[in-house]
Amino acid sequence: MAQTCKICGKWLKNKRALIEHVKKNHAEQSLTNSSEFEQSKQMEEAKHIQSHPISSVGIRSIPKDRKIEEFLEFIHTEGWLEIRLIGNKSIPRFYNSVNEILNDLESLKTHNESGFNIYYGILPRKSKPESGGGNKEHVIDNADRLWLDIDVFSVKRPEKYSNLTNEEIKAKVMEKYEEAKRILESSGIHITACVYSGRGFQPIIKLNQKILKEEIEELNRVLIRFLRGHGFKVDNAWDCARILRLPGFYNVKDERKLLAELIELNDKTTDVENVKKLAELFTVEKEAKSTEIKSDVFVNDLGIHLDAIRMVDRKLDELLTVVEHADYPSLSEADMACASRLYYWRFNESQIIEILRNYRYREKLDRDDYINLTLSKINGDRFNPAKNPSLFLKLVKITEDLRKGSMSRFSGKHFKKEGCFNRDVQDVHVLSYFNSISQSILKEYNNLDDVDDMDISKENTSFLDYEEENLDIDIKFNVEYFFNRNKFVAKRLADVIMNQFVFITLNDSEEVLFYNNGVFRPGGESIIKHYCEKYLGEEANNHRVNEVIGHIWRLTYIDRSKFDNNKNLIAVENGVLDLETMELYPHSPKYLLTVKLHVKYDPEADCPEIKKFFSEVLHQDDIPVIEELFGYCLYRDYFIQKAFMFVGEGNNGKSTLISLLREFLGKANVSSKSLQELVEDRFATSELYGKMANLFADIPDKALKNTGIFKMLTGGDMLEAQRKFQHPFKFVNYAKLIFSANKLPETYDETDAFFRRWIIINFPNKFEGDKADKKLIEKLTKPEELSGLLNLALAGLKRLLEKGDFSGSKSTDEIREEYIRMSDPVGAFVLDCVEVASEEWVSKDDFYNSFCEYCRRNKLPTVPKNKIAEKLQRHIKVEDYRPEIEGKRIRAWKGIRLVDIGNGSVQSLTNFDSKEETDSSKDSKEENNRNSSKPIDFKILKDARACELCGKNGANAKVIFNNGSKICHLTCAFAKYPELKNKWSEIIKSKRFDLIDLEEESNRMLECPCGFSTSSKAEFT
C-alpha cells in the first residue's frame, strides 16, 4: 500500500520502503515520529492478539502480515488475484489490488480457524468470473513465472509423520527443498519464491521474460518430469488456473495444523532458455523414467505391468500423461475414462485409486467421496487373454523385457500408432518362459503374421553378454518360424535381431553401427551375421544373410552428419557430460554419440601422480599447454588449428605421455597413423573418422613433400575418405594430431599455413637407470587419477574456449625457425652461419667443410655433398660460380658469405680477477680443472636448444662451451659465472662475434625464459 513521507512529502511504494527512506534521509528528524510509529504499531499488534486468542483447535496467532504483503506484491502484478477458501465448500474471492486483500485478512483468518484452507491463484485473472472460481480462460495470456507443488509427506499416510513434531516435519521438508534447489540451480534454474505448505513446498521460478500461458504449461510439465526423475513426488500442478497455498495461514487438511510460511523471496530470475534445454531432453524421443518394475500396485492379476499396457493402449497412456485431456469436457470425466480403462486391464479397486493419485493427482482425488463416486460408475467387460492370446503374449513379452531392464518405457514409435489399442499384434518373439503357457495360446502364436517394428533395445550390455543371455532363446527358437511355405521371410529374422540391438546404417557408406554402453560402435554387420547363423543354423547361407542385412539397412538409414553433432556432449563412464554446463545426463541412444571416455566424471577428483609426472618431464611453462591439449581432444572441433609434436632424445617421457593420452581417451577412440602415412596413403585418413586423437610415437624423419592433407585434417575442411573395399564417404575431422620424434621430418612446404599449425613441446630431461620408473604408466592410469585428469582437461578446455588459443603461443616465424633447426641441418647452418652478400662468394668445398664442422659441434647429422645444392636452394638463393684462383677455376656459390663463428681458447672462465670466490665459481673451477689439459672452447650464437642451466629452450643468444658439451643462455652464464660478466668487455674485444650484432640484438640477448636478466645494456658494450 502506498505511503507518503510526512517529513519531505515523498511518495513511497509501501511501509517497508517508507521506513528505509526515513532511516536513510531523516534519521535525526524522525526520532519522535519513529517512536510514535513504533508505539502505534505495537498497539495494533496488541489489539490483534486480544481479538485472536489461541482457538480451541490449537491454531496459534498468525505472524506479522508484512511477509504476506511482500509475497502478494510479488504475485499480483496485474488483473485480478483469486483467493479461494476450500473446506466443506469452495468459496472464490477476487481482489483488484493487494490493499484489498490486506483489508480482508481478518476475514480470511477467521475462515482458516473455522477449517478452511486458504489458496491463491498462481497467475492473475484477466477477468472476474460471473460465478465460481477462475479457469484457464480467465487467466492472463502471458506471464513470467513457473511453479511446482512438491509433497514430502502425504495427508493420506499420516503414519509417516505422526511421530514427528511440527518442527521436525518442517526440518525434513526443508532438507528436500534444499536438495531440489541444488538440482534446479545446477541446470541454471533459480527459485525466486517458495512457500512451505505444511507437508511439502511450492517453489516459484520467475523468468527473465513473459511467455504465453500455453508455453508456461508445457515448461511446467518439463520441470515436473525433471524433478520426478530425481525422485521427488511432484503433483501435476502445471495448469495456469492452478491454485497454491497462501503463506501465513494454517494447513487444516487433518488434525495436525501446520503453518504455511514464506521460506524464500529474492530477486533472482531464470533465463527461459535454460528451461527449454531441459525440454529438449524429453522431445527428441520419449525416454524411460525407469526400466525397473515398480511395486505390485502397478501389476495386474495377470502379471502384466502398467507400463507394458501403456505401450499398446494409446488412450490410457495419454490419460496418465495429460491430466486435462482435450477429448473430455471436464477433469472428472477424464478421471472416469482413465479408471474405466484401468478396470478393463484387470486392475483392482485399490490399484486404480493409487494409479489415479500417482499419475493424475490433484487435491480432489484425495477426497474419498469423489473416489468412491468415480469407482461406482465403472462398468463393462475386462480383458480376456483367451479371447486375445496374441495381445496377451505381446504384453507378457514387454513386461518381461521391462523386468530385465532391456527396454525403455514408451520406447518406439510402434506403440503410438493410431488404432493400436485392442488390435491384435502381428507377432511376438517367444522366449523360454513361454513354455509354461497353455497349448491353445502357443497354437495362436504359431499362426501369427509378420512382426511389427518394435523398439526393444538393450543398453549397457556387451556383445558377449547378449550372446550369453540369449543362448537359451536361440536354441529353443523354432527355425520354421522364419519360413512361410518354405519361403524364407527375411523381415522376421531381421526384427528378431533388431529387438535385441539398436542398429543404425550410415546412408553414404552403408556401414552398420550398433548401440552399446552409451555409444554407437562399428561392427553391426558382424553381429547380424552371427545371429543369422545362430537362428538359421543349417538353413543359413550368404543370400539369406544378405537379405536380412539389406532389410536392416533399409529400416535404419541415417545421415552421418547426425552423429556427434552436439560438440558439448561427450559420453563418460557414468553418463553423458555436457562440457558447457557440466551437467551429467543418463546414457541414451538419442544423443547419437560414437565416442566415450572410460573415465568416471567426479568433479572432486584429483590426480597427484599425473601432476608430478608433468612437472618432471615438462618445462613449467608447458604444463598448462599439455592440460589444454587433453581438453582440446575432448572437443569435437578444430576451432584452433594446431597439431602437436613432442621432441627430445629417448627416455625423456614423450612416449609415456602419449600412452597416457591413449589410456585417457580410450584405445577405441584413437588412431595411430604416422604423419607421412596421413599425407601419402589414401586410406589412412578414414582411420581418423570418429576418433578423438591420432597418436603416433617416434615418427620417421622421412621428408614431407605434400602437406595438403595435413592442412585439411587440422583446418576443419570436408574430406573424402575411403576404407578398403567400401564406399567413400565425407567427413570433417576432429581427431587431434599428436606425434613424437627425435628428429622432426624435413618439409618442402615453406608456407605460414604449415608452420603456424605446429606446437612443439620439448622434453628436456632423461630418465635412465634408477630414475626410470618401470611401473609409471600403471600409477598414472588408475581410475581415480584419470578422473582427476579429466578435471584438469576440462579446466584446460575452458581456458581454450575463453582465450581462443593455447597458453604461451609463439609467432609463426618463431615456430618456423624452431622447426627448421630441429628438422634440417642445412637450414640450421644457413640460419646461424650464412649471410646474404650479393657480390661475395664461397667455395663449395669450404662451404661443405664448414657445414660438417657445424654439424659435428651441434651433434647434427650431415648431408651428402651431392645433396647440399638442392637443400641450400630451398633456404637461400645462390648461383653457381666459377672464379679463377691462382690460375685454376674452382666451384663456388655466389651471393653468400660464411660467418666466422669463432673459437675462444682460455684456461678457465673463472680465472678472471675477483674479490670473492662464490660457490658457483668454485663449482666451475672444479669442473674446468678436470678439463685443464685442454682449453675451453666457446662460441656465441643464437640457438634453439634447451639451456642446461635453466632448462628452457628458445632461439635466444647462447654460450656454447667445449664444442657443444655445454650450452646455456647468455644471462644464465653470467649468473653461473659472475667473472664472465665482469670481464665481458675483454672477451668481446679479443674475439670476433660477427653473428651477433650487440647493438641490434642486445635486448633479445638479455631476455631469458628462466628469469635472469642483466641490469643494463651498457654492460655489454
Short mmCIF file of C-alpha atoms in Angstrom, two decimals, residues 70 81 88 124 191 314 338 523 553 556 589 639 742 773 788 790 798 835 895 930 948 1011 1014:
data_model
loop_
_atom_site.label_atom_id
_atom_site.label_comp_id
_atom_site.label_asym_id
_atom_site.label_seq_id
_atom_site.Cartn_x
_atom_site.Cartn_y
_atom_site.Cartn_z
CA GLU A 70 5.55 -8.69 0.23
CA LEU A 81 -5.94 -12.02 -7.82
CA ASN A 88 -16.79 -28.11 3.32
CA PRO A 124 -3.61 -13.27 -12.10
CA ILE A 191 13.87 -20.40 -7.24
CA ARG A 314 -2.59 -45.15 -26.59
CA CYS A 338 -8.98 -43.47 -17.04
CA GLY A 523 30.68 -53.84 -36.33
CA TRP A 553 19.78 -51.28 -43.82
CA THR A 556 17.80 -47.86 -40.10
CA PRO A 589 20.93 -43.70 -27.88
CA PHE A 639 38.47 -24.42 -33.65
CA ASN A 742 63.75 -37.49 -32.00
CA ASP A 773 60.04 -45.93 -13.10
CA GLY A 788 41.32 -36.16 -11.75
CA LEU A 790 39.50 -35.29 -16.67
CA LYS A 798 37.61 -23.87 -20.61
CA GLU A 835 74.61 -14.28 -44.70
CA GLY A 895 75.64 -14.35 -53.26
CA ARG A 930 89.19 -31.60 -14.65
CA GLU A 948 71.43 -26.74 -19.48
CA GLY A 1011 64.07 -15.14 -15.22
CA THR A 1014 71.18 -8.05 -16.56
#
